[in-house]
PDB file of C-alpha atoms in Angstrom:
ATOM      1  CA  MET M   1       0.000   0.000   0.000  1.00 69.00           C
ATOM      2  CA  LYS M   2       1.330   3.387  -1.011  1.00 76.00           C
ATOM      3  CA  PHE M   3       0.397   6.468   0.983  1.00 81.00           C
ATOM      4  CA  GLN M   4       0.434   9.801  -0.812  1.00 79.00           C
ATOM      5  CA  THR M   5      -0.913  13.232  -0.222  1.00 82.00           C
ATOM      6  CA  PHE M   6      -3.660  14.484  -2.474  1.00 80.00           C
ATOM      7  CA  GLN M   7      -1.207  16.841  -4.182  1.00 82.00           C
ATOM      8  CA  GLN M   8       1.152  13.939  -4.960  1.00 81.00           C
ATOM      9  CA  GLN M   9      -1.732  11.931  -6.388  1.00 79.00           C
ATOM     10  CA  ILE M  10      -2.653  14.832  -8.668  1.00 80.00           C
ATOM     11  CA  GLU M  11       0.973  15.242  -9.782  1.00 78.00           C
ATOM     12  CA  ASP M  12       1.235  11.514 -10.526  1.00 79.00           C
ATOM     13  CA  ARG M  13      -1.961  11.680 -12.546  1.00 81.00           C
ATOM     14  CA  PHE M  14      -0.623  14.392 -14.885  1.00 80.00           C
ATOM     15  CA  ILE M  15       2.915  13.135 -15.512  1.00 83.00           C
ATOM     16  CA  GLY M  16       2.111  12.241 -19.131  1.00 84.00           C
ATOM     17  CA  GLU M  17       0.500  15.594 -19.827  1.00 81.00           C
ATOM     18  CA  ARG M  18       3.488  17.435 -18.346  1.00 85.00           C
ATOM     19  CA  LEU M  19       5.838  15.393 -20.509  1.00 88.00           C
ATOM     20  CA  ILE M  20       3.838  16.238 -23.626  1.00 88.00           C
ATOM     21  CA  ALA M  21       3.799  19.925 -22.641  1.00 85.00           C
ATOM     22  CA  ARG M  22       7.574  19.949 -22.160  1.00 92.00           C
ATOM     23  CA  LEU M  23       8.139  18.144 -25.449  1.00 94.00           C
ATOM     24  CA  THR M  24       5.865  20.616 -27.219  1.00 90.00           C
ATOM     25  CA  SER M  25       7.835  23.503 -25.724  1.00 91.00           C
ATOM     26  CA  LEU M  26      11.079  21.882 -26.796  1.00 96.00           C
ATOM     27  CA  PHE M  27       9.802  21.423 -30.347  1.00 96.00           C
ATOM     28  CA  GLY M  28       8.606  25.041 -30.375  1.00 91.00           C
ATOM     29  CA  LEU M  29      12.062  26.267 -29.370  1.00 93.00           C
ATOM     30  CA  LEU M  30      13.616  24.014 -31.985  1.00 96.00           C
ATOM     31  CA  ALA M  31      11.273  25.444 -34.625  1.00 93.00           C
ATOM     32  CA  LEU M  32      12.208  28.991 -33.566  1.00 91.00           C
ATOM     33  CA  LEU M  33      15.901  28.115 -33.785  1.00 93.00           C
ATOM     34  CA  LEU M  34      15.465  26.561 -37.244  1.00 95.00           C
ATOM     35  CA  ALA M  35      13.498  29.594 -38.450  1.00 91.00           C
ATOM     36  CA  ALA M  36      16.226  31.940 -37.205  1.00 92.00           C
ATOM     37  CA  ILE M  37      18.970  29.843 -38.817  1.00 94.00           C
ATOM     38  CA  GLY M  38      17.010  29.751 -42.080  1.00 93.00           C
ATOM     39  CA  LEU M  39      16.492  33.506 -42.081  1.00 91.00           C
ATOM     40  CA  TYR M  40      20.180  33.996 -41.280  1.00 93.00           C
ATOM     41  CA  GLY M  41      21.148  31.750 -44.199  1.00 94.00           C
ATOM     42  CA  VAL M  42      18.877  33.502 -46.681  1.00 93.00           C
ATOM     43  CA  THR M  43      20.030  36.938 -45.523  1.00 92.00           C
ATOM     44  CA  ALA M  44      23.705  35.962 -45.637  1.00 93.00           C
ATOM     45  CA  PHE M  45      23.230  34.531 -49.137  1.00 94.00           C
ATOM     46  CA  THR M  46      21.524  37.754 -50.241  1.00 92.00           C
ATOM     47  CA  VAL M  47      24.415  39.801 -48.855  1.00 90.00           C
ATOM     48  CA  VAL M  48      26.938  37.668 -50.738  1.00 90.00           C
ATOM     49  CA  ARG M  49      24.980  38.057 -53.975  1.00 91.00           C
ATOM     50  CA  ARG M  50      24.664  41.810 -53.450  1.00 89.00           C
ATOM     51  CA  THR M  51      28.304  42.361 -52.486  1.00 88.00           C
ATOM     52  CA  PRO M  52      29.154  44.349 -55.657  1.00 88.00           C
ATOM     53  CA  GLU M  53      26.076  46.540 -55.190  1.00 88.00           C
ATOM     54  CA  ILE M  54      26.928  47.146 -51.545  1.00 89.00           C
ATOM     55  CA  GLY M  55      30.514  47.934 -52.544  1.00 87.00           C
ATOM     56  CA  ILE M  56      29.332  50.508 -55.073  1.00 89.00           C
ATOM     57  CA  ARG M  57      27.000  52.086 -52.524  1.00 88.00           C
ATOM     58  CA  MET M  58      29.800  52.331 -49.970  1.00 88.00           C
ATOM     59  CA  ALA M  59      32.246  53.679 -52.578  1.00 87.00           C
ATOM     60  CA  LEU M  60      29.741  56.392 -53.410  1.00 89.00           C
ATOM     61  CA  GLY M  61      29.524  57.345 -49.743  1.00 88.00           C
ATOM     62  CA  ALA M  62      26.674  55.343 -48.264  1.00 86.00           C
ATOM     63  CA  ALA M  63      26.870  55.287 -44.483  1.00 89.00           C
ATOM     64  CA  ARG M  64      27.293  51.974 -42.687  1.00 91.00           C
ATOM     65  CA  ILE M  65      23.949  52.448 -40.943  1.00 93.00           C
ATOM     66  CA  ARG M  66      22.273  52.830 -44.351  1.00 92.00           C
ATOM     67  CA  VAL M  67      23.759  49.515 -45.543  1.00 91.00           C
ATOM     68  CA  ILE M  68      22.628  47.828 -42.316  1.00 93.00           C
ATOM     69  CA  GLY M  69      19.161  49.297 -42.884  1.00 93.00           C
ATOM     70  CA  ILE M  70      18.975  47.925 -46.417  1.00 92.00           C
ATOM     71  CA  VAL M  71      19.888  44.397 -45.322  1.00 92.00           C
ATOM     72  CA  MET M  72      17.653  44.486 -42.238  1.00 94.00           C
ATOM     73  CA  ARG M  73      14.717  45.718 -44.303  1.00 94.00           C
ATOM     74  CA  GLY M  74      14.948  42.599 -46.449  1.00 91.00           C
ATOM     75  CA  ALA M  75      15.098  40.322 -43.388  1.00 92.00           C
ATOM     76  CA  MET M  76      12.186  42.061 -41.702  1.00 94.00           C
ATOM     77  CA  LEU M  77      10.068  41.958 -44.875  1.00 94.00           C
ATOM     78  CA  GLN M  78      10.509  38.190 -44.941  1.00 92.00           C
ATOM     79  CA  THR M  79       9.508  38.040 -41.279  1.00 93.00           C
ATOM     80  CA  ILE M  80       6.433  40.198 -41.857  1.00 95.00           C
ATOM     81  CA  ALA M  81       5.418  38.013 -44.816  1.00 95.00           C
ATOM     82  CA  GLY M  82       5.719  34.922 -42.627  1.00 93.00           C
ATOM     83  CA  LEU M  83       3.674  36.544 -39.865  1.00 94.00           C
ATOM     84  CA  ALA M  84       1.034  37.664 -42.355  1.00 96.00           C
ATOM     85  CA  ILE M  85       0.552  34.030 -43.292  1.00 96.00           C
ATOM     86  CA  GLY M  86       1.118  32.472 -39.860  1.00 93.00           C
ATOM     87  CA  ILE M  87      -1.122  34.619 -37.657  1.00 93.00           C
ATOM     88  CA  PRO M  88      -4.368  33.970 -39.565  1.00 94.00           C
ATOM     89  CA  VAL M  89      -3.522  30.262 -39.820  1.00 93.00           C
ATOM     90  CA  ALA M  90      -2.881  30.089 -36.059  1.00 89.00           C
ATOM     91  CA  VAL M  91      -6.134  31.898 -35.252  1.00 88.00           C
ATOM     92  CA  PHE M  92      -8.019  29.621 -37.633  1.00 89.00           C
ATOM     93  CA  CYS M  93      -6.471  26.474 -36.162  1.00 86.00           C
ATOM     94  CA  VAL M  94      -7.433  27.405 -32.586  1.00 83.00           C
ATOM     95  CA  ARG M  95     -11.064  26.790 -33.523  1.00 80.00           C
ATOM     96  CA  TYR M  96     -10.348  23.164 -34.320  1.00 81.00           C
ATOM     97  CA  ILE M  97      -7.905  22.225 -31.565  1.00 81.00           C
ATOM     98  CA  LYS M  98      -9.429  24.076 -28.622  1.00 77.00           C
ATOM     99  CA  SER M  99     -11.528  21.037 -27.719  1.00 75.00           C
ATOM    100  CA  GLN M 100      -8.321  19.052 -27.196  1.00 75.00           C
ATOM    101  CA  LEU M 101      -6.561  21.668 -25.073  1.00 72.00           C
ATOM    102  CA  PHE M 102      -7.203  22.297 -21.381  1.00 70.00           C
ATOM    103  CA  GLU M 103      -9.043  25.551 -20.612  1.00 73.00           C
ATOM    104  CA  ILE M 104      -8.574  26.983 -24.115  1.00 74.00           C
ATOM    105  CA  THR M 105     -11.723  28.679 -25.328  1.00 75.00           C
ATOM    106  CA  SER M 106     -10.328  31.224 -27.774  1.00 79.00           C
ATOM    107  CA  VAL M 107      -7.115  32.833 -28.943  1.00 81.00           C
ATOM    108  CA  ASN M 108      -5.060  34.222 -26.084  1.00 83.00           C
ATOM    109  CA  TRP M 109      -3.875  37.499 -27.566  1.00 88.00           C
ATOM    110  CA  LEU M 110      -1.280  38.087 -24.856  1.00 91.00           C
ATOM    111  CA  VAL M 111       0.409  34.782 -25.684  1.00 87.00           C
ATOM    112  CA  MET M 112       0.102  35.507 -29.407  1.00 89.00           C
ATOM    113  CA  THR M 113       1.682  38.952 -28.933  1.00 94.00           C
ATOM    114  CA  ILE M 114       4.554  37.530 -26.889  1.00 93.00           C
ATOM    115  CA  ALA M 115       5.141  34.829 -29.524  1.00 91.00           C
ATOM    116  CA  ILE M 116       5.190  37.437 -32.281  1.00 94.00           C
ATOM    117  CA  GLY M 117       7.612  39.568 -30.272  1.00 95.00           C
ATOM    118  CA  VAL M 118       9.955  36.620 -29.687  1.00 93.00           C
ATOM    119  CA  LEU M 119       9.829  35.732 -33.378  1.00 93.00           C
ATOM    120  CA  VAL M 120      10.577  39.317 -34.456  1.00 94.00           C
ATOM    121  CA  LEU M 121      13.445  39.493 -31.952  1.00 94.00           C
ATOM    122  CA  ALA M 122      14.897  36.230 -33.271  1.00 93.00           C
ATOM    123  CA  ALA M 123      14.558  37.524 -36.833  1.00 92.00           C
ATOM    124  CA  ALA M 124      16.291  40.775 -35.889  1.00 94.00           C
ATOM    125  CA  ILE M 125      19.183  38.890 -34.314  1.00 93.00           C
ATOM    126  CA  ALA M 126      19.402  36.572 -37.324  1.00 92.00           C
ATOM    127  CA  GLY M 127      19.385  39.560 -39.696  1.00 92.00           C
ATOM    128  CA  ILE M 128      21.792  41.848 -37.860  1.00 94.00           C
ATOM    129  CA  ILE M 129      24.735  39.453 -38.190  1.00 93.00           C
ATOM    130  CA  PRO M 130      24.850  39.494 -42.022  1.00 93.00           C
ATOM    131  CA  ALA M 131      23.871  43.187 -42.002  1.00 92.00           C
ATOM    132  CA  ARG M 132      26.905  44.114 -39.891  1.00 93.00           C
ATOM    133  CA  ARG M 133      29.089  41.949 -42.116  1.00 90.00           C
ATOM    134  CA  ALA M 134      27.716  43.778 -45.174  1.00 89.00           C
ATOM    135  CA  ALA M 135      28.411  47.144 -43.586  1.00 89.00           C
ATOM    136  CA  SER M 136      32.035  46.189 -43.000  1.00 89.00           C
ATOM    137  CA  ILE M 137      32.672  45.266 -46.645  1.00 84.00           C
ATOM    138  CA  ASP M 138      35.683  47.025 -48.136  1.00 84.00           C
ATOM    139  CA  PRO M 139      34.394  48.748 -51.312  1.00 82.00           C
ATOM    140  CA  VAL M 140      37.595  48.058 -53.274  1.00 82.00           C
ATOM    141  CA  ARG M 141      37.533  44.338 -52.448  1.00 80.00           C
ATOM    142  CA  ALA M 142      33.793  44.147 -53.196  1.00 75.00           C
ATOM    143  CA  LEU M 143      34.271  45.688 -56.623  1.00 75.00           C
ATOM    144  CA  ARG M 144      37.117  43.295 -57.475  1.00 76.00           C
ATOM    145  CA  VAL M 145      34.812  40.307 -56.970  1.00 61.00           C
ATOM    146  CA  GLU M 146      33.166  40.858 -60.366  1.00 57.00           C
TER     147      GLU M 146
END
């Protein structure tokens, strides 16, 4: 015979659900990491392809902050396009999975806002690395690439 408090019995009852919740969180973090790495790769590739253009801009006197702005604008436009698709899909999907989730009756806008903020922050970090690299390009070396 095993004696347990009521709290221990409740905790034992929900071990599987806690495991699934932790795994879901882990997969969410992994998805965020993969999205950031993908955005970094695309942005870095774009910078490499635009190296002669960036070199010409810098040779003509473009400020480093302007070059960073150009690269970051491209990264943020990709992020905004992804959010424009993802937010409506997420809101739509809540209708169909809310019956399988505990105490979920509608979209929690606070959670959605925090998720969007984290995604935008990750995209900004992923975009700033190639943007700073682009701003440090030597115009002479960039023009010799062609």
